Amino acid sequence: MSFSKKLILALDFSEVQEALQWVDRFMDFVKIFKVGKQLFTSAGPQIIRDIHRQGGQVFLDLKYHDIPNTVAGACREASELGVFMLTIHAMGGLEMMQAAREAIDQRSSQHKPLLIAVTVLTSFSEQNLKDIGIVLPLKQLVLQYAKLAQKGGMDGVVCSVQEAKSIKKECGEKFLVVAPGIRLEERKILKEDQKRSSGIEAALQSGADFLVLGRSLFQAKNPVSLLKQTIEHYSS
Ligand code: C5P
């Protein structure tokens, strides 16, 4: 897959117009745009139709985690919206993931979204896990969630770059890895909350299939030229 096709831009904004302007500016370079809780809560499902109308694909990152029946219903609705990819939490358990898989597979049209399970958020450290009563070493926990996600019929997982290699080794090359917390080199971001972030070079070497770019791109002085330069650099 070419470098630019691996990129996903996180539209973490509240204003619909602002988000759509960014889609318009980046559309020549990148096709997948991530709609998360902030934008979806403010704009609702119409934002997905708007991005589609502009020619983009949507990664709906609402990280569903609820009882199996509720998550299955939400996944069915997300499918109907024609999203490219969507997330649920592996922590929701095997039954919940299987229910989500079934809901998506029942969809009649040819296009089915990629169903991706979040393992351990990249903002979590081992200490954060201990604070909520999880004592397994972080890497072991991520791998356990990834294996459970594969058993539950997921197409792949979200994890940090640090865990990507071992997941690919354990679950196979075809099991997709989506890596958020990507930092464009030497670029510090305001209010950094990610504990397991990585640069692009390391992300590519880890074998991750998709890289999510958020604040490290959008907080740059000129995000469009930075992205253009980055794509040129890693495509040559
Ligand atoms: O701005 P930053 O690059 O940290 O953005 C990362 C994006 O990826 C955010 O939208 C965040 O919700 C999302 N994400 C994450 N960690 C995960 C899953 C998704 O940071 N495990």
mmCIF file of N, CA, C and O and ligand atoms in Angstrom, residues 10-12 34 36-37 59 61 63 87 118-123 158-160 180-183 189 192-194 212-217, ligand 1:
data_model
loop_
_atom_site.group_PDB
_atom_site.id
_atom_site.type_symbol
_atom_site.label_atom_id
_atom_site.label_comp_id
_atom_site.label_asym_id
_atom_site.label_seq_id
_atom_site.Cartn_x
_atom_site.Cartn_y
_atom_site.Cartn_z
ATOM 1 N N ALA A 10 -7.240 12.668 11.762
ATOM 2 C CA ALA A 10 -8.240 12.739 12.837
ATOM 3 C C ALA A 10 -8.867 14.130 12.884
ATOM 4 O O ALA A 10 -8.197 15.106 13.229
ATOM 5 N N LEU A 11 -10.147 14.197 12.539
ATOM 6 C CA LEU A 11 -10.847 15.493 12.546
ATOM 7 C C LEU A 11 -11.405 15.749 13.947
ATOM 8 O O LEU A 11 -12.611 15.632 14.184
ATOM 9 N N ASP A 12 -10.515 16.058 14.876
ATOM 10 C CA ASP A 12 -10.960 16.297 16.254
ATOM 11 C C ASP A 12 -11.321 17.768 16.428
ATOM 12 O O ASP A 12 -10.585 18.548 17.055
ATOM 13 N N LYS A 34 -10.927 10.624 10.048
ATOM 14 C CA LYS A 34 -11.461 9.996 11.258
ATOM 15 C C LYS A 34 -12.434 10.937 11.958
ATOM 16 O O LYS A 34 -12.089 12.076 12.292
ATOM 17 N N GLY A 36 -14.398 11.260 15.327
ATOM 18 C CA GLY A 36 -14.416 10.698 16.677
ATOM 19 C C GLY A 36 -15.553 11.294 17.489
ATOM 20 O O GLY A 36 -16.459 11.940 16.959
ATOM 21 N N LYS A 37 -15.432 11.105 18.790
ATOM 22 C CA LYS A 37 -16.543 11.491 19.677
ATOM 23 C C LYS A 37 -16.842 12.985 19.634
ATOM 24 O O LYS A 37 -17.995 13.409 19.696
ATOM 25 N N PHE A 59 -13.499 6.951 8.828
ATOM 26 C CA PHE A 59 -13.190 6.023 9.915
ATOM 27 C C PHE A 59 -14.006 6.544 11.106
ATOM 28 O O PHE A 59 -13.694 7.594 11.670
ATOM 29 N N ASP A 61 -14.695 6.549 14.622
ATOM 30 C CA ASP A 61 -13.965 6.113 15.816
ATOM 31 C C ASP A 61 -14.766 6.454 17.074
ATOM 32 O O ASP A 61 -14.398 7.335 17.840
ATOM 33 N N LYS A 63 -15.556 4.017 19.289
ATOM 34 C CA LYS A 63 -15.095 3.038 20.301
ATOM 35 C C LYS A 63 -16.256 2.514 21.137
ATOM 36 O O LYS A 63 -16.305 2.690 22.362
ATOM 37 N N THR A 87 -14.698 1.477 15.083
ATOM 38 C CA THR A 87 -14.043 0.861 16.246
ATOM 39 C C THR A 87 -15.017 0.452 17.350
ATOM 40 O O THR A 87 -16.018 1.130 17.608
ATOM 41 N N VAL A 118 -10.286 -1.672 19.601
ATOM 42 C CA VAL A 118 -9.274 -0.901 20.335
ATOM 43 C C VAL A 118 -8.717 -1.817 21.425
ATOM 44 O O VAL A 118 -9.485 -2.446 22.156
ATOM 45 N N THR A 119 -7.391 -1.919 21.502
ATOM 46 C CA THR A 119 -6.797 -2.763 22.562
ATOM 47 C C THR A 119 -6.669 -1.906 23.826
ATOM 48 O O THR A 119 -7.643 -1.749 24.551
ATOM 49 N N VAL A 120 -5.475 -1.344 24.047
ATOM 50 C CA VAL A 120 -5.305 -0.443 25.203
ATOM 51 C C VAL A 120 -5.005 0.943 24.641
ATOM 52 O O VAL A 120 -4.102 1.081 23.804
ATOM 53 N N LEU A 121 -5.757 1.936 25.064
ATOM 54 C CA LEU A 121 -5.581 3.294 24.534
ATOM 55 C C LEU A 121 -4.118 3.730 24.622
ATOM 56 O O LEU A 121 -3.437 3.429 25.612
ATOM 57 N N THR A 122 -3.687 4.459 23.594
ATOM 58 C CA THR A 122 -2.284 4.892 23.568
ATOM 59 C C THR A 122 -1.986 5.960 24.636
ATOM 60 O O THR A 122 -0.833 6.290 24.885
ATOM 61 N N SER A 123 -3.022 6.474 25.257
ATOM 62 C CA SER A 123 -2.818 7.447 26.341
ATOM 63 C C SER A 123 -2.577 6.736 27.679
ATOM 64 O O SER A 123 -2.321 7.388 28.687
ATOM 65 N N VAL A 158 -6.630 -1.504 17.005
ATOM 66 C CA VAL A 158 -5.903 -0.252 17.224
ATOM 67 C C VAL A 158 -4.936 -0.516 18.364
ATOM 68 O O VAL A 158 -5.321 -1.070 19.404
ATOM 69 N N CYS A 159 -3.674 -0.162 18.166
ATOM 70 C CA CYS A 159 -2.684 -0.313 19.238
ATOM 71 C C CYS A 159 -1.578 0.692 18.976
ATOM 72 O O CYS A 159 -1.587 1.366 17.945
ATOM 73 N N SER A 160 -0.636 0.784 19.894
ATOM 74 C CA SER A 160 0.467 1.713 19.646
ATOM 75 C C SER A 160 1.487 1.034 18.735
ATOM 76 O O SER A 160 1.501 -0.198 18.605
ATOM 77 N N PRO A 180 -2.535 4.935 16.270
ATOM 78 C CA PRO A 180 -2.699 6.362 16.558
ATOM 79 C C PRO A 180 -1.513 6.859 17.386
ATOM 80 O O PRO A 180 -0.559 6.111 17.620
ATOM 81 N N GLY A 181 -1.596 8.099 17.810
ATOM 82 C CA GLY A 181 -0.510 8.654 18.635
ATOM 83 C C GLY A 181 0.743 8.864 17.816
ATOM 84 O O GLY A 181 1.860 8.777 18.326
ATOM 85 N N ILE A 182 0.588 9.117 16.518
ATOM 86 C CA ILE A 182 1.756 9.341 15.659
ATOM 87 C C ILE A 182 2.181 10.802 15.773
ATOM 88 O O ILE A 182 1.362 11.717 15.685
ATOM 89 N N ARG A 183 3.474 10.975 15.971
ATOM 90 C CA ARG A 183 4.017 12.331 16.114
ATOM 91 C C ARG A 183 4.952 12.608 14.962
ATOM 92 O O ARG A 183 5.898 11.842 14.738
ATOM 93 N N ILE A 189 3.484 18.696 20.829
ATOM 94 C CA ILE A 189 2.125 19.213 20.737
ATOM 95 C C ILE A 189 1.674 19.782 22.081
ATOM 96 O O ILE A 189 2.218 19.438 23.126
ATOM 97 N N GLU A 192 0.008 17.348 25.638
ATOM 98 C CA GLU A 192 0.265 15.948 25.248
ATOM 99 C C GLU A 192 -0.314 14.989 26.295
ATOM 100 O O GLU A 192 0.015 15.087 27.473
ATOM 101 N N ASP A 193 -1.189 14.102 25.873
ATOM 102 C CA ASP A 193 -1.753 13.114 26.799
ATOM 103 C C ASP A 193 -1.437 11.689 26.366
ATOM 104 O O ASP A 193 -1.770 10.726 27.046
ATOM 105 N N GLN A 194 -0.766 11.539 25.213
ATOM 106 C CA GLN A 194 -0.422 10.195 24.753
ATOM 107 C C GLN A 194 0.847 9.740 25.468
ATOM 108 O O GLN A 194 1.815 10.488 25.555
ATOM 109 N N VAL A 212 -2.635 7.070 12.206
ATOM 110 C CA VAL A 212 -3.569 8.166 12.473
ATOM 111 C C VAL A 212 -2.784 9.423 12.841
ATOM 112 O O VAL A 212 -2.008 9.419 13.792
ATOM 113 N N LEU A 213 -3.004 10.472 12.071
ATOM 114 C CA LEU A 213 -2.351 11.757 12.365
ATOM 115 C C LEU A 213 -3.391 12.716 12.915
ATOM 116 O O LEU A 213 -4.435 12.938 12.294
ATOM 117 N N GLY A 214 -3.089 13.290 14.080
ATOM 118 C CA GLY A 214 -4.017 14.224 14.696
ATOM 119 C C GLY A 214 -3.339 15.539 14.983
ATOM 120 O O GLY A 214 -2.872 16.242 14.080
ATOM 121 N N ARG A 215 -3.209 15.839 16.289
ATOM 122 C CA ARG A 215 -2.714 17.160 16.684
ATOM 123 C C ARG A 215 -1.330 17.489 16.156
ATOM 124 O O ARG A 215 -1.021 18.648 15.922
ATOM 125 N N SER A 216 -0.492 16.470 15.996
ATOM 126 C CA SER A 216 0.867 16.790 15.561
ATOM 127 C C SER A 216 0.859 17.385 14.150
ATOM 128 O O SER A 216 1.745 18.147 13.788
ATOM 129 N N LEU A 217 -0.174 17.081 13.376
ATOM 130 C CA LEU A 217 -0.315 17.705 12.067
ATOM 131 C C LEU A 217 -1.113 19.005 12.168
ATOM 132 O O LEU A 217 -0.673 20.060 11.703
HETATM 133 O O1 C5P B 1 -4.001 14.170 18.329
HETATM 134 P P1 C5P B 1 -3.499 12.770 18.400
HETATM 135 O O2 C5P B 1 -2.531 12.433 17.304
HETATM 136 O O3 C5P B 1 -3.059 12.319 19.755
HETATM 137 O O4 C5P B 1 -4.836 11.976 18.026
HETATM 138 C C1 C5P B 1 -5.001 10.637 18.090
HETATM 139 C C2 C5P B 1 -6.401 10.302 17.664
HETATM 140 O O5 C5P B 1 -6.528 8.898 17.674
HETATM 141 C C3 C5P B 1 -7.488 10.842 18.591
HETATM 142 O O6 C5P B 1 -8.626 11.162 17.807
HETATM 143 C C4 C5P B 1 -7.795 9.700 19.514
HETATM 144 O O7 C5P B 1 -9.130 9.654 19.945
HETATM 145 C C5 C5P B 1 -7.509 8.498 18.611
HETATM 146 N N1 C5P B 1 -7.121 7.272 19.271
HETATM 147 C C6 C5P B 1 -6.047 7.178 20.140
HETATM 148 N N2 C5P B 1 -5.761 5.996 20.768
HETATM 149 C C7 C5P B 1 -6.462 4.910 20.500
HETATM 150 C C8 C5P B 1 -7.537 4.984 19.598
HETATM 151 C C9 C5P B 1 -7.820 6.185 18.983
HETATM 152 O O8 C5P B 1 -5.357 8.172 20.351
HETATM 153 N N3 C5P B 1 -6.117 3.770 21.053
#
